[in-house]
Short mmCIF file of C-alpha atoms and ligand atoms in Angstrom, two decimals:
data_model
loop_
_atom_site.label_atom_id
_atom_site.label_comp_id
_atom_site.label_asym_id
_atom_site.label_seq_id
_atom_site.Cartn_x
_atom_site.Cartn_y
_atom_site.Cartn_z
CA MET A 4 42.06 208.10 27.05
CA LYS A 5 43.73 211.16 28.36
CA GLN A 6 41.12 211.36 31.11
CA GLN A 7 41.64 207.68 31.96
CA LEU A 8 45.37 208.29 32.31
CA GLU A 9 44.82 211.35 34.50
CA ALA A 10 42.35 209.39 36.60
CA ILE A 11 44.93 206.63 37.13
CA ARG A 12 47.54 209.17 38.08
CA SER A 13 45.35 211.00 40.58
CA SER A 14 43.89 207.90 42.27
CA ALA A 15 47.35 206.27 42.55
CA SER A 16 48.60 208.72 45.19
CA ALA A 17 45.53 208.28 47.35
CA GLU A 18 45.63 204.47 47.11
CA LEU A 19 49.32 204.36 47.87
CA ALA A 20 48.86 206.40 51.01
CA GLY A 21 46.72 203.60 52.44
CA ILE A 22 49.32 200.88 51.74
CA SER A 23 51.51 199.78 54.60
CA SER A 24 53.01 196.41 53.68
CA PRO A 25 55.36 195.27 50.90
CA GLN A 26 52.79 192.61 49.88
CA GLU A 27 50.02 195.18 49.38
CA LEU A 28 52.44 197.39 47.49
CA GLU A 29 53.34 194.59 45.10
CA SER A 30 49.71 193.79 44.32
CA PHE A 31 49.09 197.48 43.72
CA ARG A 32 52.00 197.53 41.27
CA VAL A 33 50.62 194.50 39.42
CA LYS A 34 47.16 196.04 39.36
CA ILE A 35 48.40 199.20 37.59
CA LEU A 36 51.62 198.36 35.81
CA GLY A 37 51.41 194.58 35.41
CA LYS A 38 50.78 192.77 32.10
CA LYS A 39 47.05 192.94 32.68
CA GLY A 40 47.31 196.16 34.68
CA GLU A 41 45.15 199.25 34.20
CA LEU A 42 47.88 201.32 32.57
CA THR A 43 48.97 198.49 30.32
CA SER A 44 45.45 197.87 29.07
CA ILE A 45 45.15 201.55 28.13
CA LEU A 46 48.41 201.44 26.24
CA LYS A 47 47.13 198.40 24.35
CA GLN A 48 44.31 200.54 22.96
CA MET A 49 46.74 203.12 21.51
CA GLY A 50 46.66 201.38 18.16
CA GLY A 51 43.22 202.90 17.59
CA LEU A 52 44.46 206.48 17.96
CA SER A 53 45.14 208.98 15.21
CA ALA A 54 48.73 209.82 14.23
CA GLU A 55 48.49 213.23 16.00
CA GLU A 56 47.06 211.88 19.19
CA ARG A 57 49.38 208.92 19.55
CA PRO A 58 52.61 210.77 20.56
CA ILE A 59 50.71 213.02 22.98
CA ILE A 60 48.99 210.13 24.69
CA GLY A 61 52.20 208.11 24.50
CA GLN A 62 54.11 210.83 26.29
CA LEU A 63 51.39 211.24 28.90
CA ALA A 64 51.32 207.47 29.45
CA ASN A 65 55.09 207.46 29.99
CA GLU A 66 54.81 210.33 32.43
CA VAL A 67 52.06 208.55 34.34
CA ARG A 68 54.09 205.31 34.44
CA ALA A 69 57.21 207.18 35.62
CA PHE A 70 55.16 209.01 38.20
CA ILE A 71 53.60 205.82 39.56
CA GLU A 72 56.92 203.99 39.59
CA GLN A 73 58.43 206.87 41.49
CA GLU A 74 55.53 206.89 43.95
CA ILE A 75 55.80 203.13 44.45
CA SER A 76 59.50 203.27 45.14
CA GLU A 77 59.04 206.14 47.60
CA ARG A 78 56.30 204.22 49.32
CA ALA A 79 58.49 201.11 49.46
CA GLN A 80 61.24 203.14 51.04
CA SER A 81 58.97 204.59 53.68
CA ILE A 82 57.44 201.20 54.49
CA LYS A 83 60.94 199.82 54.98
CA GLU A 84 61.90 202.66 57.26
CA LYS A 85 58.76 202.20 59.32
CA GLU A 86 59.48 198.50 59.69
CA THR A 87 63.03 199.15 60.80
CA GLU A 88 61.85 201.72 63.27
CA GLN A 89 59.29 199.29 64.65
CA ARG A 90 61.85 196.53 64.91
CA LEU A 91 64.33 198.72 66.74
CA LEU A 92 61.60 199.81 69.10
CA SER A 93 60.63 196.24 69.91
CA GLU A 94 64.23 195.15 70.31
CA LYS A 95 65.09 198.06 72.53
CA LEU A 96 67.18 196.92 75.49
CA ASP A 97 67.44 198.97 78.64
CA VAL A 98 70.71 197.87 80.15
CA THR A 99 69.99 199.84 83.31
CA ILE A 100 66.99 197.67 84.29
CA PRO A 101 67.93 195.48 87.25
CA GLY A 102 68.25 191.78 86.34
CA ASN A 103 65.89 189.05 87.46
CA LYS A 104 67.14 187.85 90.81
CA ARG A 105 67.01 184.15 91.49
CA PRO A 106 65.73 183.59 95.02
CA LEU A 107 68.63 182.15 96.96
CA GLY A 108 67.98 179.60 99.70
CA SER A 109 69.42 179.92 103.17
CA LYS A 110 70.27 177.53 105.95
CA HIS A 111 67.40 176.30 108.08
CA PRO A 112 67.74 177.92 111.53
CA LEU A 113 68.26 174.47 113.11
CA THR A 114 71.11 173.76 110.69
CA ALA A 115 72.63 177.21 111.12
CA VAL A 116 72.80 176.95 114.93
CA LEU A 117 73.88 173.29 114.79
CA ASP A 118 76.77 174.35 112.56
CA GLU A 119 77.77 176.93 115.17
CA VAL A 120 77.55 174.38 117.97
CA LYS A 121 79.71 171.94 115.99
CA GLU A 122 82.27 174.62 115.33
CA ILE A 123 82.52 175.52 119.00
CA PHE A 124 83.09 171.89 120.06
CA VAL A 125 85.41 171.07 117.17
CA GLY A 126 87.39 174.13 118.29
CA MET A 127 87.76 172.46 121.71
CA GLY A 128 89.06 169.23 120.16
CA PHE A 129 85.84 167.22 119.92
CA ASP A 130 85.09 164.80 117.08
CA ILE A 131 81.63 164.57 115.53
CA VAL A 132 80.12 161.08 115.38
CA GLU A 133 76.77 159.72 114.25
CA GLY A 134 74.51 156.98 115.50
CA PRO A 135 71.44 155.18 114.15
CA GLU A 136 67.95 156.61 114.63
CA VAL A 137 66.47 153.12 114.63
CA GLU A 138 68.08 151.72 117.76
CA TYR A 139 68.13 148.66 119.97
CA ASP A 140 66.40 148.89 123.32
CA TYR A 141 69.76 147.86 124.75
CA TYR A 142 71.59 151.00 123.60
CA ASN A 143 68.70 153.42 124.10
CA PHE A 144 67.86 152.25 127.65
CA GLU A 145 69.49 149.12 129.06
CA ALA A 146 73.16 150.06 128.63
CA LEU A 147 72.37 153.53 129.97
CA ASN A 148 71.33 152.02 133.30
CA LEU A 149 67.63 152.05 132.45
CA PRO A 150 66.55 148.41 132.84
CA LYS A 151 63.18 147.24 131.48
CA ASP A 152 61.21 148.12 134.61
CA HIS A 153 62.87 151.52 135.22
CA PRO A 154 60.23 154.22 135.87
CA ALA A 155 62.21 156.85 133.91
CA ARG A 156 61.33 154.93 130.72
CA ASP A 157 57.76 156.19 131.09
CA THR A 158 58.86 159.77 130.36
CA GLN A 159 60.43 158.65 127.10
CA ASP A 160 57.70 156.69 125.38
CA THR A 161 58.56 156.11 121.75
CA PHE A 162 57.71 154.26 118.57
CA TYR A 163 58.56 150.55 118.65
CA ILE A 164 59.56 148.57 115.59
CA THR A 165 59.71 145.33 117.61
CA ASP A 166 59.98 144.67 121.37
CA ASN A 167 63.70 145.29 121.13
CA ILE A 168 64.00 147.81 118.33
CA LEU A 169 62.71 151.37 118.57
CA LEU A 170 63.16 154.91 117.34
CA ARG A 171 65.73 156.33 119.74
CA THR A 172 64.37 158.72 122.36
CA GLN A 173 67.71 160.41 122.95
CA THR A 174 71.18 160.67 121.44
CA SER A 175 72.68 159.14 124.59
CA PRO A 176 72.93 155.62 123.01
CA VAL A 177 75.74 157.04 120.87
CA GLN A 178 77.78 157.33 124.10
CA VAL A 179 77.60 153.58 124.51
CA ARG A 180 78.28 152.82 120.84
CA THR A 181 81.30 155.13 120.93
CA MET A 182 82.75 153.66 124.11
CA GLU A 183 82.34 150.13 122.74
CA GLN A 184 84.36 151.00 119.67
CA GLN A 185 86.85 153.54 120.91
CA LYS A 186 89.07 153.50 123.98
CA PRO A 187 89.82 156.69 125.95
CA PRO A 188 90.71 159.46 125.49
CA ILE A 189 87.25 160.08 124.00
CA ARG A 190 85.95 163.52 123.15
CA ILE A 191 82.86 163.51 120.91
CA ILE A 192 79.62 165.25 120.18
CA SER A 193 76.81 163.52 118.33
CA PRO A 194 73.95 165.53 116.89
CA GLY A 195 70.85 163.89 115.46
CA ARG A 196 67.14 163.27 115.37
CA VAL A 197 65.32 161.69 118.29
CA TYR A 198 61.70 160.56 118.66
CA ARG A 199 59.07 160.44 121.34
CA SER A 200 55.37 159.71 121.07
CA ASP A 201 54.36 163.19 122.18
CA ALA A 202 51.42 165.10 120.76
CA VAL A 203 52.39 168.15 118.72
CA ASP A 204 52.08 171.53 120.42
CA ALA A 205 54.10 174.75 120.73
CA THR A 206 56.84 173.03 122.75
CA HIS A 207 56.52 169.34 121.80
CA SER A 208 57.10 167.37 118.64
CA PRO A 209 57.38 163.60 118.07
CA LEU A 210 60.61 164.35 116.24
CA PHE A 211 63.24 166.73 117.51
CA HIS A 212 67.01 167.06 117.68
CA GLN A 213 69.57 166.56 120.39
CA ILE A 214 73.29 167.01 120.63
CA GLU A 215 75.05 164.51 122.83
CA GLY A 216 78.49 165.11 124.29
CA LEU A 217 80.92 162.68 125.89
CA VAL A 218 84.41 163.04 127.31
CA VAL A 219 86.22 160.08 128.87
CA ASP A 220 89.83 160.07 130.01
CA LYS A 221 91.97 159.66 133.09
CA GLY A 222 91.27 162.27 135.75
CA ILE A 223 88.18 163.91 134.24
CA THR A 224 86.20 165.69 136.94
CA MET A 225 83.07 167.75 137.40
CA ALA A 226 85.30 170.84 137.02
CA ASP A 227 86.04 169.80 133.41
CA LEU A 228 82.32 169.42 132.78
CA LYS A 229 81.50 172.84 134.21
CA GLY A 230 84.38 174.58 132.46
CA THR A 231 83.60 173.03 129.08
CA LEU A 232 79.89 173.80 129.22
CA GLU A 233 80.50 177.33 130.47
CA ILE A 234 82.80 178.04 127.53
CA PHE A 235 80.25 176.53 125.17
CA VAL A 236 77.39 178.68 126.51
CA LYS A 237 79.48 181.87 126.40
CA ARG A 238 80.56 181.19 122.82
CA LEU A 239 76.99 180.51 121.75
CA TYR A 240 75.10 183.17 123.67
CA GLY A 241 77.77 185.79 124.32
CA GLU A 242 80.59 186.32 126.82
CA ASP A 243 78.34 187.95 129.41
CA SER A 244 75.91 185.05 129.67
CA GLN A 245 75.67 183.38 133.08
CA VAL A 246 75.41 179.65 133.70
CA ARG A 247 74.23 177.71 136.71
CA PHE A 248 74.24 174.00 137.50
CA ARG A 249 71.30 172.50 139.37
CA PRO A 250 71.37 169.00 140.91
CA HIS A 251 69.17 166.57 138.97
CA HIS A 252 68.88 162.87 138.30
CA PHE A 253 69.70 160.89 135.20
CA PRO A 254 70.20 157.12 135.46
CA PHE A 255 73.38 157.15 133.35
CA THR A 256 75.23 159.92 135.20
CA GLU A 257 76.23 160.32 138.84
CA PRO A 258 76.20 163.04 139.98
CA SER A 259 73.81 164.62 137.47
CA ALA A 260 72.83 168.22 136.86
CA GLU A 261 70.72 170.41 134.69
CA THR A 262 72.33 173.50 133.26
CA ASP A 263 70.49 176.79 133.08
CA ILE A 264 71.45 180.08 131.51
CA MET A 265 70.42 183.37 133.01
CA CYS A 266 67.40 184.71 131.13
CA PHE A 267 68.69 187.31 128.69
CA ALA A 268 65.28 188.92 128.38
CA CYS A 269 65.11 189.96 132.05
CA GLY A 270 68.66 189.42 133.30
CA GLY A 271 67.55 186.99 136.01
CA LYS A 272 64.68 189.01 137.45
CA GLY A 273 61.95 186.75 136.07
CA CYS A 274 59.75 187.43 133.06
CA ARG A 275 57.35 185.79 130.63
CA LEU A 276 60.11 184.18 128.57
CA CYS A 277 61.66 182.39 131.57
CA LYS A 278 58.23 181.88 133.19
CA GLY A 279 59.27 183.99 136.16
CA GLU A 280 62.29 181.80 136.94
CA GLY A 281 65.05 184.17 135.86
CA TRP A 282 66.85 181.10 134.43
CA ILE A 283 66.26 178.91 131.39
CA GLU A 284 67.18 175.23 131.28
CA ILE A 285 69.20 174.26 128.22
CA LEU A 286 70.78 170.88 128.88
CA GLY A 287 71.24 167.83 131.08
CA CYS A 288 74.66 166.60 132.13
CA GLY A 289 76.66 164.65 134.65
CA MET A 290 79.60 162.38 135.36
CA VAL A 291 79.28 159.13 133.42
CA HIS A 292 77.91 156.42 135.76
CA PRO A 293 80.53 153.75 136.62
CA LYS A 294 78.03 151.07 135.57
CA VAL A 295 77.80 152.60 132.08
CA LEU A 296 81.61 152.77 131.77
CA SER A 297 82.16 149.17 132.87
CA GLY A 298 79.29 147.97 130.67
CA CYS A 299 81.31 149.30 127.72
CA GLY A 300 84.52 147.66 128.89
CA ILE A 301 86.08 150.80 130.35
CA ASP A 302 87.48 150.44 133.87
CA PRO A 303 85.83 153.08 136.10
CA GLU A 304 88.72 152.74 138.55
CA VAL A 305 91.07 154.08 135.87
CA TYR A 306 88.87 156.33 133.76
CA SER A 307 86.16 158.86 134.41
CA GLY A 308 84.10 161.02 132.13
CA PHE A 309 81.33 163.52 131.73
CA ALA A 310 78.38 163.62 129.37
CA PHE A 311 75.75 166.09 128.37
CA GLY A 312 72.73 166.28 126.13
CA LEU A 313 71.10 169.40 124.80
CA GLY A 314 67.95 169.99 122.83
CA LEU A 315 68.74 171.79 119.59
CA GLU A 316 65.23 173.23 119.07
CA ARG A 317 65.34 174.81 122.51
CA ILE A 318 68.59 176.62 122.02
CA VAL A 319 67.52 177.84 118.58
CA MET A 320 64.20 179.09 120.01
CA ARG A 321 66.10 180.95 122.73
CA ARG A 322 68.55 182.28 120.22
CA TYR A 323 65.98 183.83 117.87
CA ASN A 324 63.06 184.33 120.28
CA ILE A 325 60.91 181.80 118.44
CA ASP A 326 57.87 180.90 120.52
CA ASP A 327 56.46 177.94 118.61
CA LEU A 328 58.38 174.75 117.86
CA ARG A 329 56.07 173.83 114.97
CA LEU A 330 57.49 176.64 112.85
CA PHE A 331 60.68 174.60 112.38
CA TYR A 332 58.92 171.80 110.54
CA GLU A 333 56.21 173.51 108.50
CA ASN A 334 58.46 174.68 105.66
CA ASP A 335 56.77 178.07 105.55
CA LEU A 336 59.05 180.30 103.48
CA ARG A 337 57.76 183.40 105.27
CA PHE A 338 59.33 181.98 108.42
CA LEU A 339 62.43 180.37 106.91
CA GLY A 340 63.24 183.42 104.76
CA GLN A 341 63.97 185.41 107.91
CA PHE A 342 67.18 183.54 108.63
N1 DAH B 415 69.42 162.05 127.27
C1 DAH B 415 68.87 162.99 128.21
C2 DAH B 415 67.44 163.34 127.78
O1 DAH B 415 67.09 163.15 126.67
C3 DAH B 415 69.71 164.24 128.28
C4 DAH B 415 71.01 163.99 128.94
C5 DAH B 415 71.15 164.17 130.28
C6 DAH B 415 72.10 163.53 128.25
C7 DAH B 415 72.36 163.97 130.93
C8 DAH B 415 73.32 163.29 128.86
C9 DAH B 415 73.44 163.53 130.22
O2 DAH B 415 74.40 162.87 128.23
O3 DAH B 415 74.62 163.31 130.84
O4 DAH B 415 66.71 163.82 128.61
#
């Protein structure tokens, strides 16, 4: 019996060393010290011992029990410490690690430059108005002095809804809509989408954007047109940019002009960007045709006005040196993220 007790004592330490969870520890305790445990079953046999042996074995049994209890409680303690240590390790928080940044969107380059353009004109006292993209033939062509058989219509082929309703090819119809509703003085710009049935390439798109401008009042002259557009160009492209006006023809203005800015890549000498011209066309303009004024109920003997229309994509391409129009519409974040 003595040997059995010693054996229990000596194997207990080794077994305990391999125990790493509270559950295992509890089943070990039951196995040795429980009601049907190894130590208990030995003690149950003590009745068969002689009177001399009994106290000796009894004392040894108590020692072994105390020893094992002590060992178990030490093991429990160390398991608990290990667990705490592990938990702290897994919950460790490094407050110096940079946070997760949410990617922040930015304005589309077309929107960013349009906002600048609006600000410049609002600063000069212009209102911003809108017009429909699905438009009557009358407003898009007829009222702008482009009757049904006018050859200039050929350059603005578009998408027809019916014979008389189409996707507008220009923002100029907003001039007519404005003059029908509002009497002079008028000072507006009208940005928006326009459509033409052009095939897509680096400089063409069936959808693009224009910004229309219209000023009507008593005594408005070509000098007002030139002064206003010169200020606009200098605000947008810098004070040292140069502007020139070239005679042109538009059916709804007389006289008409196209406005160029001096190429900022070569300073007017001629390069690849300006195709050797030294100048880059940015808008069309002119004095509102008397026929257009009177068609809107404004007396051309009393009032005069100027108008202009610029292509938004063009000025944004010039502004950021973008060489392909398609980039604006493809939603490629590698492109858009640069602005
Ligand atoms: N609407 C013309 C176009 O799309 C541009 C234009 C030219 C607008 C002269 C005007 C203007 O207001 O006066 O080609």
